[in-house]
mmCIF file of C-alpha atoms in Angstrom:
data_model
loop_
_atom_site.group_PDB
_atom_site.id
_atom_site.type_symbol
_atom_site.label_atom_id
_atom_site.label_comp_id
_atom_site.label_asym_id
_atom_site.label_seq_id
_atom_site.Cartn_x
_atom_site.Cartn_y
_atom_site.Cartn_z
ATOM 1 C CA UNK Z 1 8.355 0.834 -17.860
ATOM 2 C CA UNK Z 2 6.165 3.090 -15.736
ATOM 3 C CA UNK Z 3 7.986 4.664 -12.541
ATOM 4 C CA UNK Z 4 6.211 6.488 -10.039
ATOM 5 C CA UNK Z 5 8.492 9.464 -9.191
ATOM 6 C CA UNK Z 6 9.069 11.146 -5.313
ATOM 7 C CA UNK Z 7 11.507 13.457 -4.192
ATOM 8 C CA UNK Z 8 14.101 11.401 -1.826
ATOM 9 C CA UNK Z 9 13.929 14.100 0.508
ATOM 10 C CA UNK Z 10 12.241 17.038 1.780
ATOM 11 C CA UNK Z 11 12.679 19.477 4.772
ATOM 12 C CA UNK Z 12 10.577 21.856 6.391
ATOM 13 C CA UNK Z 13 10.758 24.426 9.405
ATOM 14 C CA UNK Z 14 8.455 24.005 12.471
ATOM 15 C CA UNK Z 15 5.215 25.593 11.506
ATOM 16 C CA UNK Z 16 6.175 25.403 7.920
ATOM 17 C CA UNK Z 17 4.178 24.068 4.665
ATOM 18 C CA UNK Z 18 5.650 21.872 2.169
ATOM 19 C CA UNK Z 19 4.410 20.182 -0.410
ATOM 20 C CA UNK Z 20 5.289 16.494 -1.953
ATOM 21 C CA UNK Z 21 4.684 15.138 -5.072
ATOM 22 C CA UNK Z 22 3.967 12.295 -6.680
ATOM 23 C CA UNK Z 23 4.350 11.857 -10.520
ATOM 24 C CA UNK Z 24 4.468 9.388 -13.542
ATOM 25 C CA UNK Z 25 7.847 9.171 -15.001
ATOM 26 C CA UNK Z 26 6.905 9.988 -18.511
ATOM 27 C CA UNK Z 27 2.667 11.483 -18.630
ATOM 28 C CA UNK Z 28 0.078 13.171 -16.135
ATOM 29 C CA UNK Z 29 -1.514 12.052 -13.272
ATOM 30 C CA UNK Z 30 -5.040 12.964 -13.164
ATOM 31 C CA UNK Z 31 -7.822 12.029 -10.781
ATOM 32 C CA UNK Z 32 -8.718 8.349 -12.197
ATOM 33 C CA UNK Z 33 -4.927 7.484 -10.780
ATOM 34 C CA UNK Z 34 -6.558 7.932 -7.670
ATOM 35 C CA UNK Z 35 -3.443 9.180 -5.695
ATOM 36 C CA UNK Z 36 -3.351 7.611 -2.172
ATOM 37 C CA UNK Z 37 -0.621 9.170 0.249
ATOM 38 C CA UNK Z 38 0.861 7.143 3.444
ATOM 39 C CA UNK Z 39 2.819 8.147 6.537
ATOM 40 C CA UNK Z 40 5.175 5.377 7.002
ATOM 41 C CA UNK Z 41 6.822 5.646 10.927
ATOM 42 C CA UNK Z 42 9.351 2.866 11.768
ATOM 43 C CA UNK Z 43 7.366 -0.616 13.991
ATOM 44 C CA UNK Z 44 3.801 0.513 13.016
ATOM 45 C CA UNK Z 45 1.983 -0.173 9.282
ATOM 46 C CA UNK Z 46 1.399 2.540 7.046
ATOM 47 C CA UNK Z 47 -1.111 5.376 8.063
ATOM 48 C CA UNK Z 48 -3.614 6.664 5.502
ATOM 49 C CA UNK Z 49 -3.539 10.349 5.117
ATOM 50 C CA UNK Z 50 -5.138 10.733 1.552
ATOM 51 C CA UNK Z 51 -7.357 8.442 -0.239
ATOM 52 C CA UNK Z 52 -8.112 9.015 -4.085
ATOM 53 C CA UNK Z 53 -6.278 12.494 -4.365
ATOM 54 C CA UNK Z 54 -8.453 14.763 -1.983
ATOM 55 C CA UNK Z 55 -10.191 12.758 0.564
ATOM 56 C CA UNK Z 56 -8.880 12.893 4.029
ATOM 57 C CA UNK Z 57 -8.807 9.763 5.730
ATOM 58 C CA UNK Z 58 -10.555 9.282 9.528
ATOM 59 C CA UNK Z 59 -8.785 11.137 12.211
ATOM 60 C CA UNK Z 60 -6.229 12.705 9.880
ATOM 61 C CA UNK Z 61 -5.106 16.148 11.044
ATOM 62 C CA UNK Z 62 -6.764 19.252 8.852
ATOM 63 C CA UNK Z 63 -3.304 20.259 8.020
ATOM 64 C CA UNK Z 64 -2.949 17.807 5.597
ATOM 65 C CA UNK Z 65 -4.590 17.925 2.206
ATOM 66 C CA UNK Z 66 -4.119 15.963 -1.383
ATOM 67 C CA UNK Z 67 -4.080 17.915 -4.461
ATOM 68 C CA UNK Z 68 -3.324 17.797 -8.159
ATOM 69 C CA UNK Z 69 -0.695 20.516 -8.844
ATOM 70 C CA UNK Z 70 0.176 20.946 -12.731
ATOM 71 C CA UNK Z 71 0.616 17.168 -14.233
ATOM 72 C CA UNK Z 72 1.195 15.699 -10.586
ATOM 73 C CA UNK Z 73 -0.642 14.471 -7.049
ATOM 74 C CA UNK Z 74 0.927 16.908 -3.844
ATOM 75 C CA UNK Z 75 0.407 16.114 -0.843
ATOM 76 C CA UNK Z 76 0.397 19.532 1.510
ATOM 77 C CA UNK Z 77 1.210 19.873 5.239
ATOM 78 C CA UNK Z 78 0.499 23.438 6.370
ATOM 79 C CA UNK Z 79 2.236 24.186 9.549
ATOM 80 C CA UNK Z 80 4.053 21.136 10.315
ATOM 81 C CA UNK Z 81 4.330 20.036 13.411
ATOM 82 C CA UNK Z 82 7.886 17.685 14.944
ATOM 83 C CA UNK Z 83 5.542 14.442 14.475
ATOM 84 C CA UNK Z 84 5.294 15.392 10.849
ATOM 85 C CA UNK Z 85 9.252 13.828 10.308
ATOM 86 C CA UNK Z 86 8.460 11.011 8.949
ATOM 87 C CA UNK Z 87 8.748 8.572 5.191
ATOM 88 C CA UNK Z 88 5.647 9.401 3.158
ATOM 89 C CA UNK Z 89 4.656 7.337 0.436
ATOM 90 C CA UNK Z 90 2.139 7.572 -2.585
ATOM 91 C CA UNK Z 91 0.609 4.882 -5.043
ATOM 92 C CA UNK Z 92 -1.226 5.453 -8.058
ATOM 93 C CA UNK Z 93 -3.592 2.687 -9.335
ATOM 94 C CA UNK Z 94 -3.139 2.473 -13.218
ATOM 95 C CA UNK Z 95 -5.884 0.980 -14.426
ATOM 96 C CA UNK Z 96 -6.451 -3.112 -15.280
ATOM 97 C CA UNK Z 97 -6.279 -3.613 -10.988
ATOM 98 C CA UNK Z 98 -2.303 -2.445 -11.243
ATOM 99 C CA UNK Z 99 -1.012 -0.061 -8.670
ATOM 100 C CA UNK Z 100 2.523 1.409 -7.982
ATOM 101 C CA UNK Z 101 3.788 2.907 -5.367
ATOM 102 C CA UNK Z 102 6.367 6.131 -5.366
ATOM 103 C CA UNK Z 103 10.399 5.124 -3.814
ATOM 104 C CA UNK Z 104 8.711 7.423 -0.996
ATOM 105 C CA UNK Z 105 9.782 11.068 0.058
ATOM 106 C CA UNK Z 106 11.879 11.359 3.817
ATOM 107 C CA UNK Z 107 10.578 14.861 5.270
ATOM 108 C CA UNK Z 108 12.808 16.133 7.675
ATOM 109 C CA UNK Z 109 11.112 18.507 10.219
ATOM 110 C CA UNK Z 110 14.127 20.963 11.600
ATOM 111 C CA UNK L 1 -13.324 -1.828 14.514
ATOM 112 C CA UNK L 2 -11.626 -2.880 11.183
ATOM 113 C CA UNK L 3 -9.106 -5.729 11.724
ATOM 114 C CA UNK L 4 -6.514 -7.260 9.348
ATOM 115 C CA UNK L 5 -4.194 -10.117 11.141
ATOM 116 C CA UNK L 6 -1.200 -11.258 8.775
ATOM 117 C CA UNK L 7 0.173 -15.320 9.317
ATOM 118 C CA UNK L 8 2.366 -17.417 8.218
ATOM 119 C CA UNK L 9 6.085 -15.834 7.311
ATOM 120 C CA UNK L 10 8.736 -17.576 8.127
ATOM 121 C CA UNK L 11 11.864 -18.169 6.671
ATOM 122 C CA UNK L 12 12.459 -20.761 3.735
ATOM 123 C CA UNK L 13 14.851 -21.171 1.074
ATOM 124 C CA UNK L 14 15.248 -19.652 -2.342
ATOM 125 C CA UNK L 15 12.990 -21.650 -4.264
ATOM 126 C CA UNK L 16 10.334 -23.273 -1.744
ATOM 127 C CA UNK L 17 6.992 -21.901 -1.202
ATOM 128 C CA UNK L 18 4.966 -20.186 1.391
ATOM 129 C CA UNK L 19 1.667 -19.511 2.071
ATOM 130 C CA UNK L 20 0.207 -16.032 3.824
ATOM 131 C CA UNK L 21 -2.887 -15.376 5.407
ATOM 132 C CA UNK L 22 -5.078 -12.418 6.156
ATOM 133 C CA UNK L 23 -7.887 -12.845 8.275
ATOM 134 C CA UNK L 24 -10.601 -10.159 8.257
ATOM 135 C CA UNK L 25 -13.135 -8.544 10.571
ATOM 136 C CA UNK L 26 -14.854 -5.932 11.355
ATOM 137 C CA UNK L 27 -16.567 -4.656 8.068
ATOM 138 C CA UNK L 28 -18.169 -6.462 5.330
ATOM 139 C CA UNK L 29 -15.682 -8.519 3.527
ATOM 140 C CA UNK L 30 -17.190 -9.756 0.624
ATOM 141 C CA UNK L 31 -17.566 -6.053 -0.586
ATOM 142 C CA UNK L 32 -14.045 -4.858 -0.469
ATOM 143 C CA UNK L 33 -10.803 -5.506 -2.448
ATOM 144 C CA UNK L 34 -7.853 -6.870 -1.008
ATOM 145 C CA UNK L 35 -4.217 -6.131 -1.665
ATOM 146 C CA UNK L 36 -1.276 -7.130 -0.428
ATOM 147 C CA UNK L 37 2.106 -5.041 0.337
ATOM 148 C CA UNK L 38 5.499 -5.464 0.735
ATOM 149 C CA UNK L 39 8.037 -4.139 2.281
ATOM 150 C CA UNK L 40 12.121 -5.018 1.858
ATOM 151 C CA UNK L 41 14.679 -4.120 4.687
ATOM 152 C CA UNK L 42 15.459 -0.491 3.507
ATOM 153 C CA UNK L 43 13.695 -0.400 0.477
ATOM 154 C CA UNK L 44 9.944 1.639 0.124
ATOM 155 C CA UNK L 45 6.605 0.211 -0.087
ATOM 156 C CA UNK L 46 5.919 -2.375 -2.849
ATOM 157 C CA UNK L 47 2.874 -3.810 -4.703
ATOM 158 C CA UNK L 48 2.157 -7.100 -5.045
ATOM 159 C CA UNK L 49 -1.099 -8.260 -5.138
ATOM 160 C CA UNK L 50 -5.308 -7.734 -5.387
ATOM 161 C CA UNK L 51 -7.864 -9.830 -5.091
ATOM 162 C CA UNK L 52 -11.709 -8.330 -6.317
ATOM 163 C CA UNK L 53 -13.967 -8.324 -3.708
ATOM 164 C CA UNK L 54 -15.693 -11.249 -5.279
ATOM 165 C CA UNK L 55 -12.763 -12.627 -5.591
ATOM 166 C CA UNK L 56 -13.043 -13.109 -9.899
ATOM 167 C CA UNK L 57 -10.521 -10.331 -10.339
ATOM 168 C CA UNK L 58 -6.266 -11.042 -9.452
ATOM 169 C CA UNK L 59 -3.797 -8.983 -10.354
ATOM 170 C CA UNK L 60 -0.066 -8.838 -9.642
ATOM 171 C CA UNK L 61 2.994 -6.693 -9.539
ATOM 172 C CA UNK L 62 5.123 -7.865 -12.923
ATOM 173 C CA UNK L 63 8.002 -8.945 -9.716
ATOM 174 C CA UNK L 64 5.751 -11.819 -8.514
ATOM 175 C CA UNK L 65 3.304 -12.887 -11.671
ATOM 176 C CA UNK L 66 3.945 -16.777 -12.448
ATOM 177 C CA UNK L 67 4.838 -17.243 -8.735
ATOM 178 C CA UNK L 68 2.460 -15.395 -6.178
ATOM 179 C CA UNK L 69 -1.413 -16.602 -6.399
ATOM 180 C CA UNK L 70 -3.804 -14.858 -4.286
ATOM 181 C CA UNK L 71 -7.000 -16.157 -3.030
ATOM 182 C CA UNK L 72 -9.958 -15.228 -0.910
ATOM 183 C CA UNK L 73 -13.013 -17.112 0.639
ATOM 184 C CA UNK L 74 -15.866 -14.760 1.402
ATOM 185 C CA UNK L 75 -17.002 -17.397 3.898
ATOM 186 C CA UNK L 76 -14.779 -17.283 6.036
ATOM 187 C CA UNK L 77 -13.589 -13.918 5.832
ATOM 188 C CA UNK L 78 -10.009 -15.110 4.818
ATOM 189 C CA UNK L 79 -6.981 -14.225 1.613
ATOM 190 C CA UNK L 80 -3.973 -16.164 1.131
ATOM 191 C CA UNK L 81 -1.243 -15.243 -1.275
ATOM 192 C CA UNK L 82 0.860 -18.675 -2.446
ATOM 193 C CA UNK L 83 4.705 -17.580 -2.805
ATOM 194 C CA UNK L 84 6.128 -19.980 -5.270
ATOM 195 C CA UNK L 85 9.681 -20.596 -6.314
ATOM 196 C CA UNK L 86 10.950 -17.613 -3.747
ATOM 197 C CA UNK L 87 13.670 -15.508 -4.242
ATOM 198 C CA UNK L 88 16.048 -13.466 -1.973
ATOM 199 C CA UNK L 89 14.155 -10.357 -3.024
ATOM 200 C CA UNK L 90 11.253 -11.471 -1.898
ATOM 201 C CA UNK L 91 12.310 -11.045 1.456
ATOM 202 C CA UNK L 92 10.434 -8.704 3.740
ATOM 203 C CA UNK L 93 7.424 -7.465 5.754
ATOM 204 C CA UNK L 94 3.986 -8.285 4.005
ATOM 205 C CA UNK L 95 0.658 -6.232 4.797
ATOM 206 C CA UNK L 96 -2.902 -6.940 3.535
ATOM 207 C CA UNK L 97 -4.638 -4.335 3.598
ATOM 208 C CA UNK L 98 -8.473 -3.431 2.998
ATOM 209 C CA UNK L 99 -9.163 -1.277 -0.553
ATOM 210 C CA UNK L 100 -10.892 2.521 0.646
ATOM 211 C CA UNK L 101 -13.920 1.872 -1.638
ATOM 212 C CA UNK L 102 -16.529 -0.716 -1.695
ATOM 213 C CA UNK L 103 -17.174 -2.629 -4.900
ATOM 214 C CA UNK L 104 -13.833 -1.286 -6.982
ATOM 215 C CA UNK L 105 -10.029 -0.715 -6.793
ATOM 216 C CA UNK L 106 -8.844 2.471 -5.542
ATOM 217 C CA UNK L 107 -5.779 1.814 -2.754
ATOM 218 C CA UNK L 108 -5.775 0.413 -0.040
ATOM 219 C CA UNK L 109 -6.412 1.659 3.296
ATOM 220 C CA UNK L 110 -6.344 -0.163 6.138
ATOM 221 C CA UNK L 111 -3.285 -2.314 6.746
ATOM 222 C CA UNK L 112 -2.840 -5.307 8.985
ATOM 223 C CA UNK L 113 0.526 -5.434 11.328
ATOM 224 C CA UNK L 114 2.595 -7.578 8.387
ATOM 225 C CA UNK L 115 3.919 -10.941 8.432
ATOM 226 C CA UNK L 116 7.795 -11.168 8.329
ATOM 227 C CA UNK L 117 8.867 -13.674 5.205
ATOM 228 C CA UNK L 118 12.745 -13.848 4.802
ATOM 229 C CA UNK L 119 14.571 -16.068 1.964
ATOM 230 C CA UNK L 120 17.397 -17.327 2.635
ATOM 231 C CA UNK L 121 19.918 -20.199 2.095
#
């Protein structure tokens, strides 16, 4: 059975970059996975910040950018900011209309 | 602007049905993908359903297949997922949400406000 693997949790200093990733349990992720990341604050719906692993969404702050680092998607935030603490969430589409999403990563600005 | 507007949650019993809409506007509907999205108290994001933008193509998390059934009518703008034969898992927030590209499946991207569905005896 596929999983779609996050790390639970994350911190990162004020000003800080950190990087999250998003990964396939057993296998690579590559482009046609189209890695979408998510900011996920409580009482509002999820917030695109990446569509299909590099492309910033509208009115998504520069200092966030979607990559593929080694056999996974990373989302990057260089120079976080306090509004930055947040749950952030990934999905992957796997082909045949399927899509998963990651348990989600809780990033801890302090 | 893009607008998604979630209806009909409520709460039922394990085992009775319920029926969620999405009503669209704001871009051209017929040429995007729908999905819908779940959310459990405390749990992450889930999966759970997409409709092709011509409506020909459903697919479903492996959690809801035999139960859900999603629909769309390009007339009127409109998707409806029928839950079947709920279960207390199935309890939670559901978004639909508009796919990012036109014609195809990629993720989606813009998400209504959700509909709250809990099961419960």
């Amino acid at each position: 059975q596929t999983v779609v693997t996050q790390e639970p949790s994350l911190s990162v200093s004020p000003g800080g970059t950190v990087t999250l990733t998003c990964g396939f349990s057993s296998g690579s992720v590559s482009p046609t996975n189209y890695a979408t990341w998510y900011q996920r604050t409580p009482g509002q719906p999820p917030r695109t910040l990446i569509c299909s692993t590099y492309t910033r969404s509208s009115g998504v702050p520069h200092r966030f950018s979607g990559s593929i680092l080694g056999n996974k998607a990373a989302l990057t935030i260089t120079g976080a900011q306090a509004d930055d603490d947040s749950d952030y969430y990934c999905v992957l589409y796997l082909g045949n209309g399927i899509l998963l999403f990651g348990g989600g990563t809780k990033l801890t600005v302090l | 602007q893009v607008q998604l507007v979630e209806s009909g949650g409520a709460m039922v019993q394990p085992g009775r049905s319920l029926r969620l809409s999405c009503a669209a506007s704001g871009f051209t509907f017929r040429n995007y993908a729908i999905h819908w999205v779940r959310q459990a108290p405390g749990k992450g994001l889930e999966w759970v359903a997409l409709v092709s933008h011509t409506g020909t193509g459903k697919y479903y998390a492996d959690s809801v297949k035999g139960r859900f059934t999603i629909s769309r009518d390009n007339s009127r703008n409109n998707v409806d997922l029928q839950m079947n034969s709920l279960k207390t898992e199935d309890t939670g927030l559901y978004y639909c949400a508009k796919d990012w590209t036109r014609f195809g499946v990629v993720a989606p991207d813009t998400w209504g406000q959700g509909t709250q569905v809990i099961v419960s005896s």
